[in-house]
Amino acid sequence: MEKQEFFEISEQVFANNHISEFWQGEKRDVLFDLCNIMLEQNKVMNLSAIRDESGVICRHFADSLTVAKHIPSGAKVLDVGSGGGMPALPLAVARPDLHITALDATAKKTAYIASAAQKLGLSNISTICGRAEELGNDVKYREKFDVVCARAVAELRILAEWCVPFAKKDGLFIAMKGKNGVAELDSAANAVKTLLISLEKDDSFNLFDISAQNEADAARHIFVFRKKAPTPSKYPRTNAQIQKKPL
Ligand code: SAM
């Protein structure tokens, strides 16, 4: 896609998703370059099922940036299961005030994120390769982040056990969910209680997505949880325990 068309579509999509503040100045050029880097890399490794520019603009960039308004200025943010760098990379472009760490279990994905960040000249993003439920017990990472977010990684009650240990006391755990969000929230009642977090906001809306196949796919819930107290030391448990008996 030519740059002018990319700019026209993005301007419309960002405006309709109320994130126009991030479609400004040089950020637009960096997002255009990121889209091209991602689509090119997707030809040689499986980064994403989305393989066209309109899909990247709507379902990666705009969707990722809907979380930005929930993240306080200057926060140290961990993106768990970042995959192809979503929401980490667009957030790093849009919010230079943040320091973002992208965590993923797959080394090829964290290597891609680091290489994309370097090509784009982003200095506010770093990567960690490993499994969340193991690194959450590592003193280097446990209770070290102001905000821990995740998109499209695991069911909420499992995701919470992976993510909450990384957040500082009084920090935030932000889960970006789609149409099953409410059902997942219901099933996560025990996880919320056990992990000593409380739901502060359910930001529910429809993503404006020109690439959507049907309307139900546009449903979004951003659940913002506050960590009320340090996570009990027995969490996170091993992956086998978590999968066998989710909280
Ligand atoms: N967040 C990205 C997005 O929204 O496009 C990627 C989503 S992808 C479906 C899920 C990612 O989570 C994969 O890259 C996978 O390697 C990673 N993942 C799954 N379980 C994980 C774990 N226990 N610890 C760290 N990463 C994990």
Tab-separated table of C-alpha atoms and ligand atoms in Angstrom:
chain	number	residue	atom	x	y	z
A	1	MET	CA	0.000	0.000	0.000
A	2	GLU	CA	1.247	3.496	-0.849
A	3	LYS	CA	2.048	5.763	2.069
A	4	GLN	CA	-0.702	8.240	1.183
A	5	GLU	CA	-3.415	5.564	1.274
A	6	PHE	CA	-2.008	4.172	4.551
A	7	PHE	CA	-2.157	7.694	6.008
A	8	GLU	CA	-5.751	8.276	4.839
A	9	ILE	CA	-7.035	4.973	6.245
A	10	SER	CA	-5.135	5.392	9.522
A	11	GLU	CA	-6.413	8.928	10.039
A	12	GLN	CA	-10.019	7.723	9.695
A	13	VAL	CA	-9.491	4.615	11.871
A	14	PHE	CA	-7.664	6.487	14.628
A	15	ALA	CA	-10.317	9.248	14.655
A	16	ASN	CA	-13.184	6.759	14.912
A	17	ASN	CA	-11.413	4.939	17.733
A	18	HIS	CA	-10.807	8.235	19.617
A	19	ILE	CA	-7.030	7.862	19.495
A	20	SER	CA	-6.232	10.696	17.043
A	21	GLU	CA	-3.754	12.133	19.550
A	22	PHE	CA	-1.431	9.286	18.488
A	23	TRP	CA	-1.843	9.942	14.754
A	24	GLN	CA	0.420	12.982	14.731
A	25	GLY	CA	3.719	14.159	13.224
A	26	GLU	CA	6.542	11.650	12.974
A	27	LYS	CA	4.576	8.934	14.784
A	28	ARG	CA	2.658	8.420	11.527
A	29	ASP	CA	5.861	7.671	9.597
A	30	VAL	CA	7.095	5.297	12.314
A	31	LEU	CA	3.781	3.375	12.299
A	32	PHE	CA	3.938	3.133	8.486
A	33	ASP	CA	7.460	1.700	8.757
A	34	LEU	CA	6.382	-0.691	11.546
A	35	CYS	CA	3.505	-1.958	9.383
A	36	ASN	CA	5.905	-2.697	6.524
A	37	ILE	CA	8.474	-4.360	8.810
A	38	MET	CA	5.750	-6.555	10.311
A	39	LEU	CA	4.199	-7.579	6.976
A	40	GLU	CA	7.655	-8.349	5.529
A	41	GLN	CA	8.651	-10.455	8.561
A	42	ASN	CA	5.313	-12.247	8.466
A	43	LYS	CA	6.348	-13.728	5.114
A	44	VAL	CA	9.188	-15.649	6.777
A	45	MET	CA	7.782	-16.376	10.234
A	46	ASN	CA	4.339	-16.741	11.738
A	47	LEU	CA	3.952	-13.434	13.556
A	48	SER	CA	0.274	-12.792	12.939
A	49	ALA	CA	-2.732	-14.070	10.991
A	50	ILE	CA	-3.276	-10.489	9.799
A	51	ARG	CA	-1.490	-10.044	6.486
A	52	ASP	CA	-2.766	-6.778	4.992
A	53	GLU	CA	-2.313	-3.114	5.835
A	54	SER	CA	-5.958	-2.385	6.720
A	55	GLY	CA	-5.938	-5.293	9.168
A	56	VAL	CA	-2.687	-4.096	10.734
A	57	ILE	CA	-4.018	-0.541	11.093
A	58	CYS	CA	-7.302	-1.628	12.713
A	59	ARG	CA	-6.676	-4.875	14.544
A	60	HIS	CA	-3.070	-4.300	15.560
A	61	PHE	CA	-2.340	-0.573	15.799
A	62	ALA	CA	-5.712	0.942	16.727
A	63	ASP	CA	-6.710	-2.000	18.927
A	64	SER	CA	-3.355	-1.870	20.743
A	65	LEU	CA	-3.635	1.869	21.317
A	66	THR	CA	-7.092	1.700	22.902
A	67	VAL	CA	-5.265	0.641	26.080
A	68	ALA	CA	-3.096	3.783	26.165
A	69	LYS	CA	-5.548	5.976	28.058
A	70	HIS	CA	-5.492	3.554	31.016
A	71	ILE	CA	-1.703	3.755	31.441
A	72	PRO	CA	-0.379	6.521	33.719
A	73	SER	CA	2.294	8.868	32.475
A	74	GLY	CA	5.895	7.614	32.810
A	75	ALA	CA	4.835	4.081	33.769
A	76	LYS	CA	7.076	1.048	33.593
A	77	VAL	CA	4.950	-1.363	31.549
A	78	LEU	CA	5.243	-5.129	30.966
A	79	ASP	CA	3.447	-6.637	27.951
A	80	VAL	CA	3.001	-10.365	28.666
A	81	GLY	CA	2.792	-12.668	25.609
A	82	SER	CA	3.678	-9.809	23.299
A	83	GLY	CA	4.022	-12.054	20.214
A	84	GLY	CA	4.600	-9.759	17.228
A	85	GLY	CA	4.896	-6.814	19.648
A	86	MET	CA	1.234	-6.035	20.308
A	87	PRO	CA	0.471	-3.809	22.116
A	88	ALA	CA	4.154	-3.159	23.032
A	89	LEU	CA	5.473	-1.697	19.753
A	90	PRO	CA	2.605	0.704	18.858
A	91	LEU	CA	2.542	1.823	22.522
A	92	ALA	CA	6.271	2.543	22.438
A	93	VAL	CA	5.729	4.707	19.321
A	94	ALA	CA	2.633	6.482	20.647
A	95	ARG	CA	3.803	6.991	24.233
A	96	PRO	CA	7.497	7.919	24.430
A	97	ASP	CA	6.972	8.653	28.151
A	98	LEU	CA	6.549	4.912	28.893
A	99	HIS	CA	9.250	2.302	29.314
A	100	ILE	CA	7.910	-0.922	27.888
A	101	THR	CA	9.187	-4.466	28.317
A	102	ALA	CA	7.827	-7.057	25.887
A	103	LEU	CA	7.845	-10.598	27.277
A	104	ASP	CA	7.254	-13.723	25.217
A	105	ALA	CA	8.046	-17.424	25.569
A	106	THR	CA	9.245	-17.651	21.946
A	107	ALA	CA	12.791	-16.418	21.308
A	108	LYS	CA	12.127	-15.717	17.616
A	109	LYS	CA	9.326	-13.325	18.578
A	110	THR	CA	11.326	-11.365	21.158
A	111	ALA	CA	14.227	-11.197	18.651
A	112	TYR	CA	11.833	-9.776	16.051
A	113	ILE	CA	10.508	-7.157	18.522
A	114	ALA	CA	14.062	-6.086	19.456
A	115	SER	CA	15.086	-5.859	15.806
A	116	ALA	CA	11.950	-3.894	14.798
A	117	ALA	CA	12.504	-1.487	17.720
A	118	GLN	CA	16.105	-0.948	16.643
A	119	LYS	CA	15.156	-0.301	12.992
A	120	LEU	CA	12.527	2.210	14.131
A	121	GLY	CA	14.909	3.961	16.532
A	122	LEU	CA	12.723	3.216	19.586
A	123	SER	CA	14.727	3.453	22.785
A	124	ASN	CA	11.830	2.947	25.239
A	125	ILE	CA	11.284	-0.766	24.656
A	126	SER	CA	13.206	-3.852	25.725
A	127	THR	CA	12.463	-7.580	25.619
A	128	ILE	CA	12.582	-10.650	27.854
A	129	CYS	CA	12.280	-14.182	26.562
A	130	GLY	CA	10.752	-16.723	28.937
A	131	ARG	CA	7.570	-18.132	30.375
A	132	ALA	CA	5.527	-15.703	32.458
A	133	GLU	CA	4.763	-18.231	35.207
A	134	GLU	CA	8.501	-18.849	35.697
A	135	LEU	CA	9.712	-15.243	35.450
A	136	GLY	CA	6.983	-14.123	37.869
A	137	ASN	CA	8.922	-15.922	40.609
A	138	ASP	CA	12.224	-14.241	39.675
A	139	VAL	CA	13.104	-11.392	42.086
A	140	LYS	CA	14.453	-9.408	39.110
A	141	TYR	CA	10.926	-9.089	37.700
A	142	ARG	CA	8.493	-9.843	40.521
A	143	GLU	CA	6.547	-6.767	41.705
A	144	LYS	CA	8.714	-4.475	39.540
A	145	PHE	CA	6.189	-3.012	37.041
A	146	ASP	CA	3.640	-0.192	37.382
A	147	VAL	CA	1.420	-1.729	34.709
A	148	VAL	CA	1.213	-5.290	33.379
A	149	CYS	CA	-0.903	-5.703	30.251
A	150	ALA	CA	-1.719	-8.536	27.867
A	151	ARG	CA	-3.748	-8.998	24.702
A	152	ALA	CA	-4.927	-12.303	23.211
A	153	VAL	CA	-2.759	-14.525	25.401
A	154	ALA	CA	-4.838	-16.743	27.722
A	155	GLU	CA	-8.168	-17.026	29.513
A	156	LEU	CA	-8.478	-14.309	32.162
A	157	ARG	CA	-8.194	-16.527	35.284
A	158	ILE	CA	-4.944	-18.050	33.928
A	159	LEU	CA	-3.665	-14.745	32.595
A	160	ALA	CA	-4.175	-13.115	35.987
A	161	GLU	CA	-1.964	-15.692	37.716
A	162	TRP	CA	0.727	-15.109	35.067
A	163	CYS	CA	0.555	-11.299	35.139
A	164	VAL	CA	-0.338	-10.075	38.639
A	165	PRO	CA	2.938	-11.195	40.339
A	166	PHE	CA	4.876	-8.769	38.061
A	167	ALA	CA	2.866	-5.723	39.173
A	168	LYS	CA	3.957	-3.528	42.074
A	169	LYS	CA	1.548	-3.143	44.977
A	170	ASP	CA	-0.995	-0.475	43.879
A	171	GLY	CA	0.008	-1.120	40.265
A	172	LEU	CA	-2.324	-2.193	37.470
A	173	PHE	CA	-3.057	-5.423	35.638
A	174	ILE	CA	-4.814	-4.624	32.344
A	175	ALA	CA	-6.400	-7.433	30.320
A	176	MET	CA	-7.459	-6.634	26.744
A	177	LYS	CA	-10.345	-8.918	25.856
A	178	GLY	CA	-12.823	-9.479	23.053
A	179	LYS	CA	-16.373	-10.742	22.874
A	180	ASN	CA	-15.878	-13.433	25.578
A	181	GLY	CA	-14.690	-10.832	28.068
A	182	VAL	CA	-17.719	-10.883	30.370
A	183	ALA	CA	-17.845	-14.690	30.592
A	184	GLU	CA	-14.101	-14.761	31.343
A	185	LEU	CA	-14.545	-12.130	34.031
A	186	ASP	CA	-17.275	-14.225	35.684
A	187	SER	CA	-15.005	-17.300	35.692
A	188	ALA	CA	-12.164	-15.251	37.132
A	189	ALA	CA	-13.965	-14.303	40.375
A	190	ASN	CA	-11.839	-16.666	42.472
A	191	ALA	CA	-8.595	-15.595	40.748
A	192	VAL	CA	-9.412	-11.932	41.487
A	193	LYS	CA	-10.006	-12.725	45.161
A	194	THR	CA	-6.980	-15.020	45.556
A	195	LEU	CA	-4.544	-12.705	43.794
A	196	LEU	CA	-5.703	-9.698	45.864
A	197	ILE	CA	-6.723	-7.492	42.957
A	198	SER	CA	-9.911	-5.532	42.357
A	199	LEU	CA	-11.631	-4.506	39.150
A	200	GLU	CA	-11.376	-0.748	38.810
A	201	LYS	CA	-12.790	-0.342	35.280
A	202	ASP	CA	-14.468	-2.329	32.517
A	203	ASP	CA	-13.946	-0.184	29.431
A	204	SER	CA	-16.309	-1.851	26.969
A	205	PHE	CA	-16.690	-0.600	23.405
A	206	ASN	CA	-16.752	-1.673	19.775
A	207	LEU	CA	-13.525	-1.293	17.867
A	208	PHE	CA	-14.000	0.682	14.660
A	209	ASP	CA	-12.537	-1.868	12.251
A	210	ILE	CA	-12.898	-1.522	8.484
A	211	SER	CA	-11.366	-4.984	8.086
A	212	ALA	CA	-13.865	-6.816	10.384
A	213	GLN	CA	-15.703	-9.815	8.951
A	214	ASN	CA	-18.647	-9.480	11.347
A	215	GLU	CA	-19.831	-7.135	14.045
A	216	ALA	CA	-19.324	-9.493	17.026
A	217	ASP	CA	-15.573	-9.435	16.307
A	218	ALA	CA	-15.535	-5.718	17.103
A	219	ALA	CA	-16.572	-6.159	20.775
A	220	ARG	CA	-13.868	-5.204	23.257
A	221	HIS	CA	-13.434	-5.134	27.043
A	222	ILE	CA	-10.422	-3.587	28.674
A	223	PHE	CA	-10.401	-4.779	32.286
A	224	VAL	CA	-8.302	-2.599	34.562
A	225	PHE	CA	-7.460	-4.259	37.903
A	226	ARG	CA	-5.669	-2.630	40.837
A	227	LYS	CA	-3.251	-4.734	42.878
A	228	LYS	CA	-4.284	-4.223	46.489
A	229	ALA	CA	-1.521	-6.187	48.250
A	230	PRO	CA	1.631	-8.202	47.436
A	231	THR	CA	0.879	-11.466	45.642
A	232	PRO	CA	0.954	-14.497	47.998
A	233	SER	CA	4.307	-16.238	47.475
A	234	LYS	CA	2.774	-19.477	46.209
A	235	TYR	CA	1.692	-17.721	42.970
A	236	PRO	CA	2.380	-18.132	40.120
A	237	ARG	CA	2.333	-21.936	40.360
A	238	THR	CA	3.907	-24.201	37.742
A	239	ASN	CA	2.280	-24.319	34.321
A	240	ALA	CA	1.097	-27.894	34.959
A	241	GLN	CA	-0.650	-26.827	38.191
A	242	ILE	CA	-2.170	-23.719	36.615
A	243	GLN	CA	-3.582	-25.637	33.639
A	244	LYS	CA	-4.810	-28.554	35.750
A	245	LYS	CA	-6.508	-26.407	38.375
A	246	PRO	CA	-6.944	-22.774	37.235
A	247	LEU	CA	-7.788	-20.388	40.075
B	1	SAM	N1	-0.167	-10.120	22.320
B	1	SAM	C1	0.039	-10.440	20.925
B	1	SAM	C2	-1.109	-9.938	20.100
B	1	SAM	O1	-2.103	-9.491	20.683
B	1	SAM	O2	-1.032	-9.950	18.856
B	1	SAM	C3	0.333	-11.913	20.685
B	1	SAM	C4	-0.776	-12.868	20.978
B	1	SAM	S1	-0.319	-14.528	20.611
B	1	SAM	C5	-1.885	-15.195	20.244
B	1	SAM	C6	0.068	-15.184	22.215
B	1	SAM	C7	1.535	-15.069	22.582
B	1	SAM	O3	1.689	-15.409	23.956
B	1	SAM	C8	2.440	-15.997	21.782
B	1	SAM	O4	3.440	-15.239	21.155
B	1	SAM	C9	3.025	-16.953	22.830
B	1	SAM	O5	4.378	-17.307	22.563
B	1	SAM	C10	2.896	-16.136	24.106
B	1	SAM	N2	2.743	-16.950	25.329
B	1	SAM	C11	1.836	-17.941	25.547
B	1	SAM	N3	1.984	-18.442	26.788
B	1	SAM	C12	3.003	-17.745	27.376
B	1	SAM	C13	3.633	-17.808	28.665
B	1	SAM	N4	3.233	-18.669	29.578
B	1	SAM	N5	4.639	-16.954	28.914
B	1	SAM	C14	5.049	-16.069	27.958
B	1	SAM	N6	4.495	-15.971	26.729
B	1	SAM	C15	3.493	-16.809	26.443
